């Protein structure tokens, strides 16, 4: 339990740090200042929202009778927020493309390797 | 006095000693007490009182004299003719004696009265009948009253004085209703005016005046059939505000007018808003307002061009009103009749209103308080729109409403409808006067329909074609012509008018939907719509759009629309309101229903959307129970600590619970059968 708490605190700190950096960048763009309390509030909210997301994602994955949380689950979570949903949609498409390319590459490599192995075997056989 | 005295004597004689053997002395004393009774009368009274005492004694059933034998009855029966003769004399002398005689006759049956006034058992009926002739109120009779008879009565009432109350139709609420119906102009005006005033501050002062006048008149005016009122009440509930305002406006017009006939309407309209029953008033106002709304709407439109047009319109309206009335929207022939009565005024008002419609604002109407009052008189039902000369078309629709006298009952319903229709028509009228002449007949006809359909669109154009279509039976070609003239004239309609119309329409729509059962023709949903429309659609653009849609489609829309509720009610209003009130723990006005309806609509739409997404997520095409469980989790009802079963156990009845939670029964049988 304590370890969980400690873990939680560490996570919170990490989130806080990241949120602070992001806020500083935004403040620089808007040429305005952001108070620390604000950053703390944002960090706390983000942390709690992550918790809610996780539970929802788990519920969605279970609903689809899966054991792994996929992009579909994430999309279902974000379907209400139009902007975020579109963004995730784009990203998922890009990822899909990348995955496809990677798969093609792997296939090619696999084919090459197979041919190489075949050759190696032949050579071995010949040698033998 | 005689009656009271005799009654007193009876009481006196009866109470002290039902067993008095000589009622005569008591009766004679009573007779002596009666003032102004001639000796003959006294004697008669004694004769009658004697039997009364006898009767009293007879009622006590302590008198051994009571003879219940058949022979005794027969003897008494024979004596009846004698008694009747005697009583007839009494009748001539006065009703009082009549009543007494009857009572005596009735009562003597049981007692073996020595006087010849013994009557058989049938006397009690006689007594009641005679005594209560004026007090009888039979709902059935009321309904059966012919429109003509009613109109006549209304006319009489209007002519005489608003103070007259028709006892026959009188009723606590019916009075107002009847008065409204008779003077739809007043009522509608009141409601409309009232409604308008609420909506527009500018209208306030004028509307208030009108309302006051209307109320006064309404009170004075005899009550129209209570049934109609009831119906109207239902409808008017939602429309209260809107209608009241417009009606008030009309009243203003009406008041200005010298028409005596209208005067009562004004009072009615005024009294209406004041009446304790806002709902009732609203209804009436709605009806009237509808009629008057049309007028009002016209007024609104007219406001802009009122000054000149008003005068002209009024004159024309007078003529047209008569015609228009007949043409009144489909809603009610009666209304037409009323309109006829108020021809002069209504025609003008209606016309002006219709023409004017466009975005007239109430501010303008205030400028023409006089006109408004005049219009109010005429518009009656529709609630005079201030400052609207009343387009011809409007008058048509109002025609029905304008002459509440004739057929208030029907007119109200029709009027409300008409007003609704008129309003859109009116709005359209200003758009194109040339179109009016052609469209008038159609416009008016369609107005009732249109109104319901387009609370917001008060375009004159629409009105005209609509009227024509709707008022096929009712409208007269003459009216349309007249209206056309008038429509062209009133270019400026008070902006309030369209607002009123909208309001009225909304109210009408709402009411209609709610009171579908009622004979009121104004659909409740129309009234409800008014509420929405009045607030949202206050600009001509929407109206224009609707107008452009064309009269035909509108007419077609109106018919079915009126029958349906605004849009589609997600849940029945009664159910929704009851649940809402239960959880609100405070008083809840019924006009919140439209807002709740919208919210429910959105909620259920979102709910279905989520369920669909969940089912698609599971790569299914059918929504299953597990989708709902997921939804409940997302909503927060189901958490890690409260599983679904807990909720089931908590809220559902046993029958449903059995279906959902497996129960092990004897024989290792599990119910329901496990699917997984």
PDB file of C-alpha atoms in Angstrom, chain A residues 57-70 73, chain B residues 614-615 617-620 622 624-627 630 675-676:
ATOM      1  CA  UNK A  57     -10.359   2.022 -21.416  1.00  0.00           C
ATOM      2  CA  UNK A  58     -10.243  -1.105 -19.369  1.00  0.00           C
ATOM      3  CA  UNK A  59     -14.042  -1.300 -19.422  1.00  0.00           C
ATOM      4  CA  UNK A  60     -14.098  -0.823 -23.173  1.00  0.00           C
ATOM      5  CA  UNK A  61     -11.504  -3.476 -23.751  1.00  0.00           C
ATOM      6  CA  UNK A  62     -13.403  -5.881 -21.580  1.00  0.00           C
ATOM      7  CA  UNK A  63     -16.590  -4.975 -23.378  1.00  0.00           C
ATOM      8  CA  UNK A  64     -14.944  -6.028 -26.626  1.00  0.00           C
ATOM      9  CA  UNK A  65     -13.819  -9.193 -24.937  1.00  0.00           C
ATOM     10  CA  UNK A  66     -10.177  -8.308 -25.311  1.00  0.00           C
ATOM     11  CA  UNK A  67      -7.347  -8.267 -22.857  1.00  0.00           C
ATOM     12  CA  UNK A  68      -5.429  -5.501 -24.529  1.00  0.00           C
ATOM     13  CA  UNK A  69      -6.312  -1.890 -24.799  1.00  0.00           C
ATOM     14  CA  UNK A  70      -6.152  -0.833 -28.414  1.00  0.00           C
ATOM     15  CA  UNK A  73     -10.738   1.826 -27.193  1.00  0.00           C
TER      16      UNK A  73
ATOM     17  CA  UNK B 614     -20.602   0.510 -27.679  1.00  0.00           C
ATOM     18  CA  UNK B 615     -22.258  -2.124 -29.788  1.00  0.00           C
ATOM     19  CA  UNK B 617     -17.070  -1.337 -30.534  1.00  0.00           C
ATOM     20  CA  UNK B 618     -17.882  -4.899 -29.706  1.00  0.00           C
ATOM     21  CA  UNK B 619     -18.270  -5.552 -33.403  1.00  0.00           C
ATOM     22  CA  UNK B 620     -21.929  -6.223 -33.026  1.00  0.00           C
ATOM     23  CA  UNK B 622     -27.357  -5.246 -31.968  1.00  0.00           C
ATOM     24  CA  UNK B 624     -27.246  -5.818 -25.869  1.00  0.00           C
ATOM     25  CA  UNK B 625     -27.581  -5.712 -22.158  1.00  0.00           C
ATOM     26  CA  UNK B 626     -23.870  -5.500 -21.674  1.00  0.00           C
ATOM     27  CA  UNK B 627     -23.868  -2.291 -23.645  1.00  0.00           C
ATOM     28  CA  UNK B 630     -21.137  -0.321 -19.790  1.00  0.00           C
ATOM     29  CA  UNK B 675     -26.755 -17.499 -21.611  1.00  0.00           C
ATOM     30  CA  UNK B 676     -23.058 -17.727 -21.127  1.00  0.00           C
TER      31      UNK B 676
END
